[in-house]
CSV table of C-alpha atoms and ligand atoms in Angstrom, one decimal:
chain,number,residue,atom,x,y,z
A,1114,MET,CA,111.6,-170.0,-93.4
A,1115,THR,CA,114.1,-172.8,-93.5
A,1116,LYS,CA,114.0,-176.1,-92.0
A,1117,LEU,CA,116.6,-176.0,-89.2
A,1118,LEU,CA,115.7,-172.6,-88.3
A,1119,GLU,CA,111.9,-173.3,-88.4
A,1120,ALA,CA,112.6,-175.8,-85.7
A,1121,PHE,CA,113.3,-173.0,-83.3
A,1122,GLU,CA,109.8,-171.7,-83.4
A,1123,GLY,CA,108.2,-172.1,-79.9
A,1124,VAL,CA,111.7,-172.0,-78.5
A,1125,VAL,CA,112.6,-168.5,-79.0
A,1126,TYR,CA,110.5,-165.1,-80.0
A,1127,PRO,CA,109.5,-165.1,-83.4
A,1128,SER,CA,111.4,-161.5,-83.8
A,1129,VAL,CA,114.6,-163.5,-83.4
A,1130,LEU,CA,114.1,-165.7,-86.2
A,1131,SER,CA,113.0,-162.9,-88.4
A,1132,HIS,CA,116.1,-160.8,-87.6
A,1133,ILE,CA,118.2,-163.8,-88.6
A,1134,ARG,CA,116.2,-164.1,-91.9
A,1135,HIS,CA,116.8,-160.5,-92.3
A,1136,LEU,CA,120.4,-160.6,-91.9
A,1137,GLY,CA,120.7,-164.0,-94.0
A,1138,ARG,CA,119.1,-162.0,-96.9
A,1139,LEU,CA,121.9,-159.3,-96.6
A,1140,LEU,CA,124.5,-161.8,-96.9
A,1141,ALA,CA,123.1,-164.7,-99.2
A,1142,GLY,CA,125.5,-165.7,-101.9
A,1143,LYS,CA,128.5,-164.7,-99.7
A,1144,SER,CA,131.1,-167.5,-98.9
A,1145,VAL,CA,132.6,-168.2,-95.5
A,1146,VAL,CA,135.1,-170.4,-94.3
A,1147,HIS,CA,135.6,-171.3,-90.5
A,1148,VAL,CA,139.1,-172.7,-89.7
A,1149,ASN,CA,140.0,-174.5,-86.4
A,1150,SER,CA,142.2,-177.3,-85.0
A,1151,THR,CA,139.8,-180.1,-84.3
A,1152,ARG,CA,136.3,-181.6,-85.4
A,1153,LEU,CA,136.0,-183.5,-82.4
A,1154,GLY,CA,136.1,-182.6,-78.6
A,1155,GLY,CA,135.6,-179.3,-77.1
A,1156,GLY,CA,133.5,-176.3,-77.2
A,1157,VAL,CA,134.6,-174.8,-80.7
A,1158,ALA,CA,133.8,-178.0,-82.5
A,1159,GLU,CA,130.4,-178.4,-80.7
A,1160,ILE,CA,129.5,-174.9,-81.8
A,1161,LEU,CA,130.7,-175.1,-85.4
A,1162,HIS,CA,128.8,-178.6,-86.0
A,1163,ARG,CA,125.6,-176.4,-85.3
A,1164,LEU,CA,126.4,-173.1,-86.7
A,1165,VAL,CA,127.8,-174.1,-90.1
A,1166,PRO,CA,124.6,-176.0,-91.3
A,1167,LEU,CA,122.4,-172.8,-90.1
A,1168,MET,CA,124.6,-170.5,-92.1
A,1169,ASN,CA,124.4,-172.6,-95.1
A,1170,GLU,CA,120.5,-172.8,-94.7
A,1171,LEU,CA,120.4,-169.1,-95.0
A,1172,GLY,CA,122.1,-169.3,-98.3
A,1173,ILE,CA,125.6,-168.3,-97.1
A,1174,ASP,CA,128.2,-170.8,-98.7
A,1175,THR,CA,129.8,-171.9,-95.4
A,1176,LYS,CA,132.6,-174.4,-95.1
A,1177,TRP,CA,134.5,-175.6,-92.1
A,1178,GLU,CA,138.2,-176.6,-92.5
A,1179,VAL,CA,140.6,-178.2,-89.9
A,1180,ILE,CA,144.3,-177.5,-90.0
A,1181,THR,CA,146.2,-180.7,-89.4
A,1182,GLY,CA,149.7,-181.4,-87.6
A,1183,GLU,CA,151.9,-183.8,-85.8
A,1184,ASP,CA,151.7,-184.3,-82.2
A,1185,ALA,CA,154.9,-181.9,-81.7
A,1186,PHE,CA,152.5,-179.2,-83.1
A,1187,PHE,CA,149.9,-179.9,-80.8
A,1188,THR,CA,152.1,-179.9,-77.8
A,1189,VAL,CA,153.3,-176.5,-78.9
A,1190,THR,CA,149.7,-175.2,-79.2
A,1191,LYS,CA,148.8,-176.7,-75.8
A,1192,THR,CA,151.6,-174.7,-74.2
A,1193,MET,CA,150.4,-171.8,-76.1
A,1194,HIS,CA,146.8,-172.2,-75.0
A,1195,ASN,CA,148.0,-172.7,-71.4
A,1196,ALA,CA,150.3,-169.4,-71.7
A,1197,VAL,CA,147.3,-167.4,-73.1
A,1198,GLN,CA,145.3,-168.5,-70.0
A,1199,GLY,CA,148.2,-167.2,-67.9
A,1200,SER,CA,150.7,-170.2,-67.5
A,1201,GLU,CA,154.3,-169.0,-67.1
A,1202,LYS,CA,155.8,-171.6,-69.4
A,1203,GLY,CA,156.7,-169.8,-72.5
A,1204,LEU,CA,157.7,-171.0,-76.1
A,1205,SER,CA,161.3,-171.9,-77.2
A,1206,LYS,CA,162.6,-170.8,-80.6
A,1207,GLU,CA,162.3,-174.5,-81.8
A,1208,MET,CA,158.6,-174.5,-80.6
A,1209,THR,CA,157.7,-171.4,-82.7
A,1210,GLU,CA,159.5,-172.8,-85.5
A,1211,VAL,CA,157.3,-175.9,-85.2
A,1212,PHE,CA,154.2,-173.9,-84.9
A,1213,GLU,CA,155.0,-171.7,-88.1
A,1214,GLU,CA,156.1,-174.5,-90.3
A,1215,THR,CA,153.0,-176.5,-89.7
A,1216,ASN,CA,150.9,-173.6,-90.2
A,1217,ARG,CA,152.8,-172.7,-93.5
A,1218,GLU,CA,152.0,-176.3,-94.8
A,1219,ASN,CA,148.4,-175.5,-93.8
A,1220,ALA,CA,148.4,-172.4,-95.6
A,1221,ARG,CA,149.5,-174.0,-98.6
A,1222,ARG,CA,146.8,-176.8,-98.5
A,1223,LEU,CA,143.9,-174.2,-97.5
A,1224,ALA,CA,145.1,-171.3,-99.7
A,1225,PRO,CA,142.6,-172.2,-102.6
A,1226,ILE,CA,139.7,-172.0,-100.4
A,1227,VAL,CA,140.5,-169.4,-97.8
A,1228,SER,CA,141.9,-166.9,-100.2
A,1229,GLU,CA,138.7,-166.6,-102.3
A,1230,ALA,CA,136.3,-166.8,-99.5
A,1231,ASP,CA,134.4,-163.4,-98.6
A,1232,PHE,CA,134.8,-164.0,-94.8
A,1233,VAL,CA,137.3,-166.4,-93.0
A,1234,PHE,CA,136.8,-167.2,-89.2
A,1235,VAL,CA,140.0,-168.4,-87.6
A,1236,HIS,CA,139.3,-169.9,-84.4
A,1237,ASP,CA,141.8,-169.7,-81.5
A,1238,PRO,CA,145.6,-169.4,-81.6
A,1239,GLN,CA,146.4,-172.8,-83.2
A,1240,PRO,CA,145.9,-171.5,-86.8
A,1241,VAL,CA,146.3,-167.9,-86.2
A,1242,PRO,CA,149.2,-167.4,-88.7
A,1243,LEU,CA,147.0,-168.3,-91.6
A,1244,CYS,CA,146.0,-164.7,-92.1
A,1245,ALA,CA,149.5,-163.5,-92.6
A,1246,LEU,CA,150.5,-166.5,-94.5
A,1247,CYS,CA,147.6,-166.2,-97.2
A,1248,PRO,CA,148.8,-163.0,-98.9
A,1249,GLU,CA,146.5,-163.4,-101.7
A,1250,ARG,CA,143.4,-163.2,-99.7
A,1251,LYS,CA,140.6,-161.3,-101.1
A,1252,GLY,CA,137.9,-161.3,-98.0
A,1253,LYS,CA,137.6,-160.2,-94.5
A,1254,TRP,CA,139.5,-162.1,-91.9
A,1255,LEU,CA,138.2,-162.4,-88.2
A,1256,TRP,CA,140.3,-164.1,-85.5
A,1257,ARG,CA,137.9,-165.8,-82.9
A,1258,CYS,CA,139.3,-166.2,-79.6
A,1259,HIS,CA,137.4,-168.6,-77.4
A,1260,ILE,CA,139.8,-168.7,-74.6
A,1261,ASP,CA,140.5,-166.6,-71.5
A,1262,ALA,CA,143.0,-164.1,-72.6
A,1263,SER,CA,142.5,-161.7,-69.7
A,1264,ARG,CA,146.0,-162.1,-68.0
A,1265,PRO,CA,148.0,-163.8,-70.7
A,1266,ASN,CA,151.6,-164.7,-70.4
A,1267,ARG,CA,153.2,-161.4,-71.8
A,1268,ARG,CA,155.8,-162.9,-73.8
A,1269,VAL,CA,153.5,-165.4,-75.6
A,1270,TRP,CA,150.8,-162.9,-76.2
A,1271,ALA,CA,153.4,-160.3,-77.7
A,1272,TYR,CA,154.4,-163.4,-80.1
A,1273,LEU,CA,150.6,-164.1,-81.0
A,1274,ARG,CA,149.8,-160.6,-81.4
A,1275,ASN,CA,152.0,-160.1,-84.2
A,1276,TRP,CA,149.9,-162.9,-86.0
A,1277,ILE,CA,146.5,-161.3,-85.0
A,1278,LEU,CA,147.4,-157.7,-86.3
A,1279,PRO,CA,146.7,-158.5,-90.1
A,1280,TYR,CA,143.3,-159.7,-89.2
A,1281,ASP,CA,140.3,-157.4,-90.1
A,1282,GLY,CA,138.7,-157.8,-86.6
A,1283,SER,CA,138.9,-160.0,-83.7
A,1284,ILE,CA,136.1,-161.6,-81.5
A,1285,PHE,CA,136.0,-162.4,-77.9
A,1286,SER,CA,133.7,-164.0,-75.5
A,1287,LEU,CA,133.9,-161.4,-72.8
A,1288,PRO,CA,135.0,-157.7,-72.3
A,1289,GLU,CA,137.9,-158.6,-70.2
A,1290,PHE,CA,139.1,-161.1,-72.6
A,1291,ALA,CA,139.7,-158.3,-75.1
A,1292,GLN,CA,143.3,-157.3,-75.7
A,1293,PRO,CA,143.8,-153.7,-77.3
A,1294,MET,CA,144.1,-154.4,-81.0
A,1295,PRO,CA,144.2,-151.6,-83.9
A,1296,HIS,CA,141.2,-153.3,-85.6
A,1297,PRO,CA,137.5,-153.6,-84.5
A,1298,GLU,CA,136.8,-155.9,-81.7
A,1299,TYR,CA,133.6,-157.7,-81.2
A,1300,LEU,CA,132.2,-159.6,-78.0
A,1301,VAL,CA,130.2,-162.7,-78.7
A,1302,PRO,CA,129.7,-165.2,-75.9
A,1303,PRO,CA,129.2,-168.8,-77.2
A,1304,SER,CA,125.9,-170.5,-77.0
A,1305,ILE,CA,124.2,-174.0,-77.0
A,1306,ASP,CA,121.6,-175.6,-79.4
A,1307,PRO,CA,118.6,-176.5,-77.5
A,1308,LEU,CA,117.7,-179.1,-80.4
A,1309,SER,CA,121.0,-181.0,-80.7
A,1310,ASP,CA,121.3,-184.6,-79.3
A,1311,LYS,CA,123.4,-182.9,-76.5
A,1312,ASN,CA,120.3,-180.7,-75.2
A,1313,CYS,CA,117.2,-181.9,-76.6
A,1314,ASP,CA,114.5,-183.3,-74.1
A,1315,LEU,CA,114.8,-187.1,-73.3
A,1316,GLU,CA,112.3,-189.5,-71.9
A,1317,PRO,CA,113.1,-190.1,-68.4
A,1318,GLY,CA,113.5,-193.7,-69.2
A,1319,GLU,CA,116.5,-193.0,-71.5
A,1320,VAL,CA,117.9,-191.1,-68.5
A,1321,THR,CA,117.4,-194.0,-66.0
A,1322,ARG,CA,118.7,-196.6,-68.6
A,1323,THR,CA,121.9,-194.6,-69.0
A,1324,LEU,CA,122.6,-194.1,-65.5
A,1325,GLY,CA,122.1,-198.0,-64.9
A,1326,GLU,CA,124.6,-198.6,-67.8
A,1327,PHE,CA,127.4,-197.1,-65.8
A,1328,GLY,CA,126.3,-198.4,-62.6
A,1329,ILE,CA,124.9,-195.3,-61.0
A,1330,ASP,CA,122.1,-195.7,-58.8
A,1331,PRO,CA,119.1,-193.3,-60.1
A,1332,ASP,CA,117.8,-193.2,-56.4
A,1333,ARG,CA,120.8,-191.8,-54.6
A,1334,PRO,CA,122.0,-188.2,-55.0
A,1335,LEU,CA,124.3,-187.5,-58.0
A,1336,ALA,CA,126.7,-184.9,-59.0
A,1337,VAL,CA,128.1,-184.6,-62.5
A,1338,GLN,CA,130.9,-182.7,-64.1
A,1339,VAL,CA,131.4,-183.1,-67.8
A,1340,SER,CA,134.9,-181.9,-69.2
A,1341,ARG,CA,138.0,-182.7,-71.0
A,1342,PHE,CA,140.4,-184.0,-68.6
A,1343,ASP,CA,142.3,-180.5,-68.4
A,1344,ARG,CA,143.9,-179.2,-65.4
A,1345,PHE,CA,142.2,-176.0,-65.5
A,1346,LYS,CA,138.9,-178.0,-65.2
A,1347,ASP,CA,139.9,-179.1,-61.9
A,1348,PRO,CA,138.7,-182.6,-61.9
A,1349,LEU,CA,140.7,-183.3,-58.6
A,1350,GLY,CA,139.2,-180.3,-56.9
A,1351,VAL,CA,135.8,-181.8,-57.7
A,1352,ILE,CA,136.8,-185.2,-56.2
A,1353,GLU,CA,137.9,-183.1,-53.0
A,1354,ALA,CA,134.6,-181.2,-52.8
A,1355,TYR,CA,132.8,-184.6,-53.3
A,1356,ARG,CA,134.8,-186.3,-50.6
A,1357,LEU,CA,134.1,-183.2,-48.1
A,1358,CYS,CA,130.5,-183.3,-48.9
A,1359,ARG,CA,130.2,-187.1,-48.4
A,1360,ARG,CA,131.3,-186.6,-44.8
A,1361,SER,CA,127.5,-185.5,-44.0
A,1362,GLN,CA,125.7,-186.4,-47.1
A,1363,ASP,CA,125.0,-189.6,-49.4
A,1364,LEU,CA,126.4,-188.7,-52.9
A,1365,GLN,CA,127.8,-190.3,-56.1
A,1366,LEU,CA,129.9,-188.5,-58.5
A,1367,VAL,CA,130.4,-188.6,-62.3
A,1368,LEU,CA,133.4,-187.1,-64.1
A,1369,ALA,CA,132.8,-187.6,-67.7
A,1370,GLY,CA,135.2,-186.6,-70.3
A,1371,GLY,CA,136.8,-187.7,-73.5
A,1372,GLU,CA,139.9,-186.7,-75.4
A,1373,ALA,CA,140.1,-183.8,-77.9
A,1374,THR,CA,142.3,-184.5,-80.8
A,1375,ASP,CA,144.3,-181.3,-80.3
A,1376,ASP,CA,144.8,-181.9,-76.6
A,1377,PRO,CA,147.8,-184.0,-75.7
A,1378,GLU,CA,147.6,-183.4,-72.0
A,1379,GLY,CA,144.5,-185.2,-71.6
A,1380,SER,CA,145.9,-188.9,-70.9
A,1381,VAL,CA,148.3,-187.3,-67.9
A,1382,VAL,CA,145.3,-185.6,-66.3
A,1383,LEU,CA,143.1,-188.5,-66.7
A,1384,ARG,CA,145.6,-190.8,-65.1
A,1385,ASP,CA,145.9,-188.6,-62.1
A,1386,VAL,CA,142.0,-188.6,-61.8
A,1387,LEU,CA,141.8,-192.3,-62.0
A,1388,ASP,CA,144.4,-192.4,-59.0
A,1389,ALA,CA,142.5,-190.0,-57.0
A,1390,ALA,CA,139.2,-191.8,-57.5
A,1391,SER,CA,140.6,-195.5,-57.1
A,1392,GLY,CA,138.9,-197.5,-54.4
A,1393,ASP,CA,135.7,-195.3,-54.4
A,1394,PRO,CA,132.9,-197.2,-56.1
A,1395,ASP,CA,131.0,-194.0,-56.0
A,1396,ILE,CA,133.3,-192.0,-58.1
A,1397,HIS,CA,132.4,-193.0,-61.8
A,1398,VAL,CA,135.1,-191.6,-64.1
A,1399,LEU,CA,133.7,-192.1,-67.7
A,1400,VAL,CA,136.0,-191.7,-70.7
A,1401,LEU,CA,133.4,-191.3,-73.5
A,1402,PRO,CA,133.7,-191.4,-77.3
A,1403,ALA,CA,133.6,-187.8,-78.9
A,1404,ASP,CA,130.1,-188.4,-80.3
A,1405,ALA,CA,128.4,-189.5,-76.9
A,1406,HIS,CA,126.1,-186.5,-77.1
A,1407,ARG,CA,123.0,-188.2,-75.8
A,1408,THR,CA,124.9,-190.1,-73.2
A,1409,ILE,CA,126.1,-186.7,-71.8
A,1410,ASN,CA,122.6,-185.2,-72.1
A,1411,ALA,CA,121.5,-188.2,-69.9
A,1412,LEU,CA,124.2,-187.8,-67.4
A,1413,GLN,CA,123.5,-183.9,-67.2
A,1414,ARG,CA,119.7,-184.7,-66.7
A,1415,GLY,CA,120.2,-187.4,-64.2
A,1416,ALA,CA,122.3,-185.1,-62.0
A,1417,ASP,CA,120.9,-183.5,-58.9
A,1418,VAL,CA,123.7,-181.0,-59.2
A,1419,VAL,CA,126.1,-180.1,-61.9
A,1420,LEU,CA,129.5,-178.9,-61.3
A,1421,GLN,CA,132.0,-177.0,-63.7
A,1422,LYS,CA,134.7,-176.2,-61.2
A,1423,SER,CA,137.1,-174.6,-63.7
A,1424,THR,CA,140.1,-172.4,-62.5
A,1425,LYS,CA,140.1,-170.9,-65.8
A,1426,GLU,CA,137.5,-171.1,-68.5
A,1427,GLY,CA,137.0,-169.1,-71.8
A,1428,PHE,CA,133.2,-169.9,-71.5
A,1429,GLY,CA,132.2,-173.5,-70.4
A,1430,LEU,CA,129.5,-174.6,-72.7
A,1431,THR,CA,129.0,-177.3,-70.0
A,1432,VAL,CA,127.5,-174.8,-67.8
A,1433,SER,CA,124.7,-173.6,-70.2
A,1434,GLU,CA,124.0,-177.2,-71.3
A,1435,ALA,CA,123.3,-178.0,-67.6
A,1436,LEU,CA,121.4,-174.7,-66.7
A,1437,TRP,CA,119.1,-175.3,-69.7
A,1438,LYS,CA,118.3,-178.8,-68.0
A,1439,GLU,CA,117.2,-177.0,-65.2
A,1440,LYS,CA,120.2,-177.9,-63.1
A,1441,PRO,CA,121.6,-175.4,-60.7
A,1442,VAL,CA,125.3,-175.3,-61.4
A,1443,ILE,CA,128.3,-174.9,-59.2
A,1444,GLY,CA,131.0,-173.1,-61.2
A,1445,GLY,CA,134.5,-171.9,-60.6
A,1446,ASP,CA,134.3,-168.0,-60.4
A,1447,THR,CA,136.3,-167.4,-63.5
A,1448,GLY,CA,135.9,-166.3,-67.2
A,1449,GLY,CA,132.6,-167.1,-69.0
A,1450,ILE,CA,131.2,-169.0,-66.1
A,1451,ARG,CA,130.8,-165.6,-64.3
A,1452,LEU,CA,128.6,-164.8,-67.3
A,1453,GLN,CA,126.3,-167.8,-66.9
A,1454,ILE,CA,126.0,-168.5,-63.2
A,1455,ILE,CA,124.5,-165.6,-61.3
A,1456,ASP,CA,125.2,-166.5,-57.8
A,1457,ARG,CA,122.2,-167.9,-55.6
A,1458,PHE,CA,119.9,-167.2,-58.6
A,1459,ASN,CA,120.7,-170.3,-61.0
A,1460,GLY,CA,123.8,-171.7,-59.2
A,1461,PHE,CA,126.8,-170.8,-57.3
A,1462,ARG,CA,130.2,-169.7,-57.9
A,1463,VAL,CA,132.9,-170.8,-56.0
A,1464,ARG,CA,136.7,-170.6,-55.6
A,1465,THR,CA,137.8,-173.6,-53.4
A,1466,ALA,CA,136.8,-177.4,-52.9
A,1467,GLU,CA,135.5,-176.3,-49.5
A,1468,GLY,CA,133.1,-173.6,-51.1
A,1469,ALA,CA,132.0,-176.3,-53.7
A,1470,ALA,CA,131.2,-178.9,-51.0
A,1471,LEU,CA,129.4,-176.3,-49.0
A,1472,ARG,CA,127.2,-175.5,-51.9
A,1473,LEU,CA,126.6,-179.1,-52.9
A,1474,ARG,CA,125.4,-180.1,-49.5
A,1475,TYR,CA,123.1,-176.9,-49.6
A,1476,LEU,CA,121.6,-177.8,-52.9
A,1477,LEU,CA,121.2,-181.5,-51.9
A,1478,GLN,CA,119.5,-180.6,-48.6
A,1479,HIS,CA,117.2,-177.9,-49.9
A,1480,ARG,CA,115.5,-179.5,-52.8
A,1481,ALA,CA,112.7,-176.8,-53.2
A,1482,ARG,CA,115.2,-174.1,-53.4
A,1483,ALA,CA,117.4,-176.1,-55.8
A,1484,GLU,CA,114.2,-176.5,-58.1
A,1485,ARG,CA,113.7,-172.9,-58.2
A,1486,MET,CA,117.0,-172.2,-59.2
A,1487,GLY,CA,116.8,-174.9,-61.9
A,1488,GLU,CA,113.8,-173.0,-63.3
A,1489,ASN,CA,115.8,-169.8,-63.3
A,1490,ALA,CA,118.5,-171.5,-65.0
A,1491,ARG,CA,116.5,-172.4,-68.0
A,1492,ALA,CA,115.1,-169.0,-68.3
A,1493,TYR,CA,118.2,-167.4,-68.2
A,1494,VAL,CA,119.9,-169.7,-70.9
A,1495,ARG,CA,116.6,-169.1,-73.2
A,1496,GLU,CA,117.2,-165.3,-73.0
A,1497,ASN,CA,121.1,-165.3,-73.2
A,1498,PHE,CA,123.0,-168.4,-74.5
A,1499,LEU,CA,121.0,-170.2,-77.3
A,1500,ILE,CA,122.6,-170.7,-80.7
A,1501,THR,CA,120.1,-168.3,-82.3
A,1502,ARG,CA,121.5,-165.5,-80.3
A,1503,GLN,CA,125.1,-166.3,-81.5
A,1504,LEU,CA,124.2,-166.7,-85.2
A,1505,ARG,CA,122.5,-163.3,-85.0
A,1506,ASN,CA,125.6,-161.7,-83.5
A,1507,VAL,CA,127.8,-163.3,-86.2
A,1508,LEU,CA,125.8,-162.2,-88.9
A,1509,ALA,CA,125.8,-158.8,-87.5
A,1510,ILE,CA,129.5,-158.8,-87.6
A,1511,LEU,CA,129.6,-159.9,-91.1
A,1512,VAL,CA,127.2,-157.1,-92.2
A,1513,ALA,CA,129.2,-154.6,-90.3
A,1514,GLN,CA,132.4,-155.8,-92.1
A,1515,LEU,CA,130.7,-155.8,-95.4
A,1516,GLN,CA,129.6,-152.4,-94.8
A,1517,GLY,CA,133.2,-151.3,-93.6
A,1518,ASP,CA,132.0,-150.4,-90.3
A,1519,ARG,CA,135.1,-149.5,-88.3
A,1520,GLU,CA,133.2,-148.8,-85.2
A,1521,ARG,CA,133.8,-151.0,-82.1
A,1522,LEU,CA,130.4,-153.0,-82.1
A,1523,GLU,CA,129.6,-154.7,-78.8
A,1524,VAL,CA,126.7,-156.9,-80.0
A,1525,PHE,CA,126.0,-158.7,-76.7
A,1526,VAL,CA,126.6,-157.7,-73.1
A,1527,PRO,CA,124.3,-159.5,-70.7
B,1839,UDP,N1,132.2,-182.6,-74.4
B,1839,UDP,C1,131.9,-183.9,-74.8
B,1839,UDP,N2,132.4,-184.9,-74.3
B,1839,UDP,C2,133.3,-184.9,-73.4
B,1839,UDP,C3,133.6,-183.6,-72.7
B,1839,UDP,C4,132.9,-182.5,-73.2
B,1839,UDP,O1,131.0,-183.9,-75.8
B,1839,UDP,O2,133.7,-186.0,-73.0
B,1839,UDP,C5,131.5,-181.4,-74.8
B,1839,UDP,C6,130.8,-180.8,-73.6
B,1839,UDP,O3,129.4,-181.3,-73.5
B,1839,UDP,C7,130.8,-179.3,-74.4
B,1839,UDP,C8,131.9,-179.1,-74.9
B,1839,UDP,O4,132.5,-180.5,-75.3
B,1839,UDP,O5,129.7,-179.1,-75.3
B,1839,UDP,C9,133.0,-178.7,-73.9
B,1839,UDP,O6,132.9,-177.2,-74.1
B,1839,UDP,P1,133.5,-176.2,-72.9
B,1839,UDP,O7,133.2,-174.8,-73.4
B,1839,UDP,O8,132.7,-176.7,-71.8
B,1839,UDP,O9,135.0,-176.4,-72.7
B,1839,UDP,P2,136.3,-176.7,-73.7
B,1839,UDP,O10,136.5,-178.0,-73.8
B,1839,UDP,O11,136.0,-175.9,-74.9
B,1839,UDP,O12,137.4,-175.9,-72.9
């Protein structure tokens, strides 16, 4: 047994670890490259930081490459990201030219690495043209979509689809995100690492100290949302819910976020959030460095209730992060949040600020019930959303690709 995996003994069933080792043996010596668009910020980077070392430890030679681009490129890819999640705004000819030119430059730079690899995972739309732009490629290429593609802007999707077609398979987080493709499609929801700084156990003293550093009173009720400052995460809706709840319930609110290097809209949304929060000393808007994992861990643990009031969400790692810490979560009734929150069992799914306020008040005023939901929450994540499950899924897909299995393989449906 290897060191990183060994640490999961006692956290997951032994059979999970032996299955991973078995799959790892079938793939030992193979080379894998993951390509995405940022090393810092957001759920994809969060997962790759954990998955890549685990794959290497299993003897699979795994690299992580990041595409580079100017601001104009990331403005285009943000428009594209929003369009895949349903926004009306499309892409102009100039925008697709910027997109393709930047990808051509990246393809030239990365070709020596990705063309020789046995498997290449390309994450999300930003680097999707790489497959077509690397005609010398030898291995199997998989497109990994982390976002909610259930109702994409049709024109933007038609454009992207042409770039996805040459892949050997695509991977979606939920069945409803999958779009018809001529190649195998796999379902793999993301996951959290219970042993990382973001999720490991903390001493109560560290939690209290962290709250104190930000001027948060540990003895008063606290609701927390951790998210990039992105409109789809609905931070303004969270402030509205907080205000409604405050009419009859003492409460402090933390909105903690940071900026992802591939998200140019963050500063605009942050300004709106600061405006909406101004003048209220009980709303704490925290802009944290990208590596503030223990701080986020402490904030989530210090919360009485965690919110993730997204209006669109690929998965929402922050939900599992909070559930793992035995917090009931109030989440937007959308995308991957539906997979994680079972209404009334480990949290509540809501559609409006009023709904969120109602549930917030309920959880703050029914502490025993909230505690039971917190216990359910941790057990549900242990079963479904730990990284060992995702690692097992990814390895199973690679084995299926290696064996030329053309069948649709649904590796995980909770
Ligand atoms: N995160 C962070 N710092 C921040 C905001 C978010 O470390 O300021 C982390 C958060 O804890 C989670 C990930 O970034 O692990 C966000 O993933 P999620 O799937 O919730 O949303 P995404 O940003 O990918 O849309």
